Structures are given as C-alpha cells and as structure tokens.
Amino acid sequence: MTSNAERPKGTRVRVVPGGPVLVEGPVEVVLDDGSTVTSDRFLVALCACRRSRAFPFCDTSHRRRVRSGAPDDKERPAAD
Amino acid sequence: MTVQQAATRGPAARAAVPVPPGARGPLSRAVVETLTGGPPGPSDALGAVASADPYGEDLQLALHTCFELHYRGFAGVDPDREWDPDLLRLRGAMEAVFLDALRRDADLRDPSDVDGALDELLVEPVDGHGVTHHLQDEGERWHLLEHAAHRSVYHLKEADPHAWVVPRLRGRAKTALVAVQHDEFGGGRPEMIHQGLYADLLDDLGLDASYGGYVDAAPAVTLATVNMMSMFGLRRSLRGALVGHFAAAEITTAPSARRMARALERLGGGPRALRFYTEHIEADAVHEQVLRYDVIGGLLADEPDLAPDVVLGIRATNLLEDRLAGHLLGCWRADRTSLRRPLPGTVGR
C-alpha cells in the first residue's frame, strides 16, 4: 500500500464501501462469457453490487432506495 | 440574449457572441445601459440593491449580465468592461444580497456536517416525482424542449464556472478536480466537450444552439442556479462552496441522466440528443466519487475550516434546484409555459 504522498507502485484501486471499485483507467474488463469491454476514462468505477444496468460499470444503482417521505428527486443539472 | 446572427444552428451559431439582454427592471437596465454606452447608471442603481428581491427577475438578470463579462462577453461591448469599477461595485452589492438570501434560506442546521449533507443526496427515492421523473414517465414533448432551453443557460458553458476554482486549490484536491474537468472538456477530444454535446442536443431537438440563446427566455429561477455557480467560482473566499456545489451536482446527475435518456427515447430525441445524457450516466458515477473523496476530502484535509462553506454549497444547490423544479412542474401541470416566452410552435395550451 502507498500513502497519498507516495507514487503508487501499481495500478491504484479503491474499494468504496457500499459502492463501486475504482480502478485507474484505461481498463479492459473480461466478462463471464469471455467477451471484453473497455473504458478509457481516467478512473473507472466497476460495479460491485451487480445491480448496474451498465454492468460492469457503475451507474449508481447501488444507492439506498427510500420510500416516500424522503426528499423528492431534485431537479439537477442532469449532467455535469 | 438574442444573437447577432440569424443562424441558430451549426458552427456559426456556436461561435456567435450574444448581445446584451433585454432589461427586466432598474438594476438590469443600469447594467445593460452601462454596457451599451448609455448614461452612467450603476451608481444610481446601487441604492436600489438593498430593497431588491434577491431571487427576482431584475437582480438575477443584472447579476447574470455582470458575470457574463467574465465568460464570453457581449457583441459590441468593450471586453475591458469586465473590470469596470462601477459595475464591479454594483455586482458586489447584488452578490451580497443573493448570498445573504442563500445563507438564510438554505438548510444549514448542521453547518459543518459535510458527510451528512452528502449522504442525504446518496439515496434514490423509489417513488420520485421530480422533473426528470416527470419527463421520463409522462411529460409531453414541449416540456422536454422547455427543459432543454432552461438548462442551455448552464450547459452551453458547462464546467466553465468550476474552472475558476483551480488556482484556489492545491495538491490532491487540485489534481482530482482537474481530472474531472478534463472529462468535462472532452478528455482531449474536442468533439466530446460536454458544452458541444449539449449544443448537439439542442440542434437535434430543433432548438437554438447558440450560446446565450435562451437567456432572455429564462426566468430568474433558472438564472439563479447559474449565478450561484458563477459567484462561487469567481470568489476565492467561496472556494469551499464551489466544491460543495460541484459535488452535489455530480452526485445527483447519474440517476437523473438515465431518466433523461429514457425521456428522450420516449419523446423522439435523436442519437445526438441521447449522447449527452448517456455519456453522463457512467461519467458522473465516477465523478461523484472523485469529488467526494479527493476534491472535498483533499480540500478539507488542507483547510478544515472550510467545512461550513462546503455544506453551504451543497445546501444552496438543493435550495435553488428545488425552487426550479417547483416552478417547472407547477407551470407544466397548469399547462403554462415555464419560460418567459414560449418556444415557437411548442406553446403549452
């Protein structure tokens, strides 16, 4: 393991509790059926909960879902 | 703002510089008249600021016009007006009124609880009924078009307000924020710059893709969301708020981008319109993590005293986005246009 200040000795991976696994990109992911998908983002979020509709990449489907009484969906700049 | 050229599509429209907007009251009139060489007005207007509605049409348009001098400016306006002392004095007074209102109205009960403020955004309502749910499930095409026009005020300069914070950060926070910005600006590929993808979306929907093309049509409730970013971005003292705002925006966009992609599919958007939102589903799932752990984490490791500002950025974003959502849904439910003037041929009945 490296501290923040050191240069990483290998590909840096971060496991987000309850969320995706973050891997420095670009990556080629081999799927169960032997096919591959690639991503050339600087950081790739790999789905760890298997709920993503963009599997093997995270689409935030791991988020806790709540019933009403919860805050309304905020209209946000739906992209940034 | 109307645009000098008639062209509303293609490269000419995208390169066009807007002309100053039509005034909506004494403050915006003073700003516009100063820009267009009329009698000096800002000093007189200064006295009117304190009594202005912080969220009102006049103050928000006046602020937006002042801020625009720092982005692309206006056709026929001397670029050095950006540093006109009278305009800066007026802008400073208006910013103070706006900022006071945000501090008063945003939910700041736990002013230093950054994690708590972020965690609230990290849940997905199973029965959400926000704007993107509405557009996904039942909205009409003219709702979608109006939404695109409102959002164009920001998305045609997407990520620009956040670029100003870069010199105000250091180390881990700076590296991480620039990595996200690199994505926003196309990752080295001009055809992928998000501002351009949004212009493609507007083109695809038959809307005006020119920069600032819908500012005159945009109500204060829309301009306020963009003015907040400009104010946080331009003021070094508010760097924590800018970062908090950016994180809040990135956290909430991945799920809403998926709903917008579905809305476009359902309402006949073409592939160039879809691209903008499909790109953001996965991109923002990454960005939210980077913003949270490295940008906010890095900033607060360097400057822990900025926690309340980060919370302000998150909560003020919630406040202004909720106000906009209420406006859009309220108008559409009443079959009224949500713009200051309806889009040609797409009027609500």
Coordinates of N, CA and C in Angstrom, one line a residue, chain A residues 4 14 16-17 19-20 22 39-45 52-54 57-80, chain B residues 123-127 129-133 147 151 154-155 158 179 184 249-253 255 257-259 262 276 279-280 283-286 288 290 293-294 318 321-322:
Chain A
N4 N -0.8 8.6 0.5 CA -1.2 9.6 -0.5 C 0.0 10.2 -1.1
R14 N -9.4 1.6 -5.5 CA -10.0 1.9 -4.2 C -11.4 1.3 -4.2
V16 N -14.9 1.4 -2.6 CA -15.8 2.3 -1.9 C -16.8 1.5 -1.1
P17 N -16.9 1.7 0.2 CA -17.8 0.9 1.0 C -19.2 1.1 0.4
G19 N -20.2 0.8 -2.4 CA -20.3 1.3 -3.8 C -19.4 0.6 -4.7
P20 N -18.9 1.3 -5.7 CA -18.1 0.6 -6.8 C -16.7 0.4 -6.4
L22 N -13.1 1.4 -7.6 CA -12.5 2.4 -8.5 C -11.1 2.0 -9.0
S39 N -12.9 0.7 -21.2 CA -13.2 2.1 -20.8 C -11.9 2.9 -20.7
D40 N -11.9 4.0 -21.3 CA -10.6 4.8 -21.3 C -10.8 6.1 -20.4
R41 N -11.7 6.0 -19.5 CA -11.8 7.1 -18.5 C -10.5 7.1 -17.6
F42 N -10.2 8.3 -17.0 CA -9.0 8.4 -16.2 C -9.2 7.5 -14.9
L43 N -10.5 7.3 -14.5 CA -10.8 6.5 -13.4 C -12.1 5.7 -13.8
V44 N -12.1 4.5 -13.5 CA -13.3 3.7 -13.9 C -13.9 3.1 -12.7
A45 N -15.3 3.2 -12.6 CA -16.0 2.7 -11.4 C -16.6 1.4 -11.9
S52 N -26.0 -2.8 -11.5 CA -25.9 -1.7 -12.6 C -26.5 -2.2 -13.9
R53 N -27.2 -1.2 -14.5 CA -27.7 -1.5 -15.9 C -26.7 -1.2 -16.9
A54 N -25.5 -0.8 -16.4 CA -24.4 -0.5 -17.3 C -23.2 -1.5 -17.0
F57 N -19.8 -1.5 -15.4 CA -19.5 -0.2 -14.9 C -20.6 0.3 -14.0
C58 N -20.3 1.1 -13.0 CA -21.2 1.6 -12.0 C -22.1 2.6 -12.7
D59 N -23.4 2.5 -12.4 CA -24.4 3.6 -12.8 C -25.1 4.1 -11.6
T60 N -24.6 3.9 -10.4 CA -25.1 4.4 -9.1 C -26.3 3.6 -8.6
S61 N -26.6 2.5 -9.3 CA -27.7 1.7 -8.8 C -27.6 1.1 -7.4
H62 N -26.3 1.1 -6.9 CA -26.1 0.6 -5.5 C -26.7 1.5 -4.5
R63 N -27.2 2.7 -4.9 CA -27.7 3.6 -3.9 C -28.9 3.0 -3.1
R64 N -28.9 3.4 -1.8 CA -30.0 3.0 -1.0 C -31.3 3.6 -1.5
R65 N -32.3 2.8 -1.6 CA -33.6 3.3 -2.2 C -34.5 3.5 -1.0
V66 N -35.2 4.7 -1.0 CA -36.0 5.0 0.1 C -37.5 5.3 -0.4
R67 N -38.4 5.0 0.5 CA -39.8 5.3 0.2 C -40.2 6.7 0.5
S68 N -41.4 7.1 0.2 CA -41.8 8.5 0.3 C -41.7 9.0 1.7
G69 N -41.8 10.3 1.7 CA -41.4 11.0 2.9 C -39.9 11.4 2.7
A70 N -39.3 10.7 1.8 CA -37.9 11.0 1.5 C -37.9 12.3 0.6
P71 N -36.8 12.9 0.6 CA -36.8 14.1 -0.3 C -37.1 13.8 -1.7
D72 N -37.8 14.7 -2.3 CA -38.1 14.5 -3.7 C -36.9 14.4 -4.6
D73 N -37.0 13.8 -5.7 CA -35.9 13.9 -6.6 C -35.6 15.3 -7.0
K74 N -34.4 15.7 -6.7 CA -34.1 17.1 -7.0 C -33.8 17.3 -8.5
E75 N -34.4 18.3 -9.1 CA -34.1 18.5 -10.5 C -32.7 19.2 -10.5
R76 N -31.8 18.5 -11.0 CA -30.4 18.9 -11.0 C -29.9 19.2 -12.4
P77 N -28.9 19.9 -12.6 CA -28.3 19.9 -13.9 C -28.1 18.4 -14.2
A78 N -28.9 17.8 -15.0 CA -28.8 16.4 -15.1 C -27.6 15.9 -15.7
A79 N -26.5 16.6 -15.6 CA -25.3 16.2 -16.2 C -24.3 17.3 -15.8
D80 N -23.1 16.8 -15.5 CA -22.0 17.8 -15.3 C -20.7 17.3 -15.7
Chain B
V123 N -29.3 8.8 -1.7 CA -30.4 7.9 -1.7 C -31.2 8.1 -2.9
E124 N -31.9 7.1 -3.4 CA -32.7 7.2 -4.5 C -34.2 7.0 -4.1
P125 N -35.1 7.9 -4.3 CA -36.5 7.7 -3.9 C -37.1 6.6 -4.9
V126 N -37.8 5.7 -4.4 CA -38.4 4.7 -5.2 C -39.6 5.3 -5.9
D127 N -40.2 6.3 -5.4 CA -41.4 6.9 -5.9 C -41.1 8.4 -6.2
H129 N -40.8 12.0 -7.8 CA -41.7 12.7 -8.8 C -41.1 14.1 -9.1
G130 N -39.8 14.1 -9.3 CA -39.1 15.3 -9.7 C -39.3 15.5 -11.2
V131 N -38.6 16.5 -11.7 CA -38.7 16.9 -13.1 C -38.3 15.8 -14.0
T132 N -37.1 15.1 -13.7 CA -36.7 14.1 -14.6 C -37.6 12.8 -14.6
H133 N -38.2 12.6 -13.4 CA -39.2 11.5 -13.3 C -40.4 11.9 -14.2
H147 N -37.4 22.3 -21.0 CA -36.3 21.8 -20.0 C -35.0 22.1 -20.7
R151 N -32.0 24.6 -19.4 CA -30.7 24.0 -19.0 C -29.6 24.5 -19.9
Y154 N -26.9 27.0 -18.6 CA -25.7 26.4 -18.0 C -24.9 25.5 -18.9
H155 N -25.6 24.6 -19.5 CA -24.8 23.5 -20.2 C -24.0 24.0 -21.4
E158 N -21.0 24.5 -19.7 CA -20.8 23.5 -18.7 C -19.4 23.4 -18.3
A179 N -8.8 16.5 -13.1 CA -9.1 15.3 -13.8 C -10.5 15.2 -14.2
E184 N -14.9 16.8 -18.5 CA -16.0 17.7 -18.9 C -15.6 18.4 -20.2
A249 N -23.9 18.5 -7.4 CA -24.3 18.3 -8.8 C -23.9 17.0 -9.4
E250 N -22.7 16.6 -9.2 CA -22.2 15.3 -9.8 C -22.9 14.1 -9.1
I251 N -23.2 14.2 -7.8 CA -23.9 13.1 -7.1 C -25.3 12.9 -7.7
T252 N -26.0 13.9 -8.0 CA -27.4 13.8 -8.4 C -27.6 13.6 -9.9
T253 N -26.5 13.7 -10.6 CA -26.7 13.6 -12.1 C -26.8 12.3 -12.7
P255 N -28.2 9.3 -11.8 CA -29.6 8.8 -11.9 C -30.5 9.6 -12.8
A257 N -29.6 11.6 -15.2 CA -29.2 11.4 -16.6 C -29.8 10.2 -17.3
R258 N -29.9 9.1 -16.5 CA -30.6 7.9 -17.0 C -32.1 8.2 -17.3
R259 N -32.7 8.9 -16.4 CA -34.1 9.2 -16.7 C -34.3 10.2 -17.9
R262 N -34.1 8.2 -21.0 CA -35.4 7.5 -21.3 C -36.4 8.5 -21.8
F276 N -25.6 13.1 -25.1 CA -25.3 14.0 -23.9 C -25.6 13.3 -22.6
E279 N -23.7 9.7 -22.0 CA -22.3 10.0 -21.6 C -22.2 10.3 -20.1
H280 N -23.2 10.9 -19.6 CA -23.1 11.4 -18.2 C -23.5 10.3 -17.2
A283 N -20.0 8.6 -16.6 CA -19.0 9.6 -16.2 C -19.3 10.1 -14.8
D284 N -20.6 10.4 -14.5 CA -20.8 11.0 -13.3 C -20.8 10.1 -12.1
A285 N -21.0 8.8 -12.4 CA -20.8 7.8 -11.3 C -19.4 7.8 -10.9
V286 N -18.4 8.1 -11.8 CA -17.0 8.2 -11.4 C -16.8 9.6 -10.7
E288 N -18.6 11.6 -9.1 CA -19.1 11.8 -7.7 C -18.1 11.2 -6.7
V290 N -14.8 10.9 -7.1 CA -13.6 11.7 -7.1 C -13.9 13.0 -6.4
Y293 N -14.2 12.0 -2.4 CA -13.1 11.5 -1.7 C -11.8 12.4 -1.9
D294 N -11.6 12.8 -3.1 CA -10.4 13.5 -3.4 C -10.5 15.1 -3.4
N318 N -29.2 22.5 -3.4 CA -30.5 21.8 -3.1 C -31.6 22.9 -3.2
E321 N -32.2 24.3 -6.8 CA -32.7 23.2 -7.7 C -34.2 22.9 -7.3
D322 N -34.5 22.9 -6.1 CA -35.9 22.6 -5.6 C -36.8 23.7 -6.1

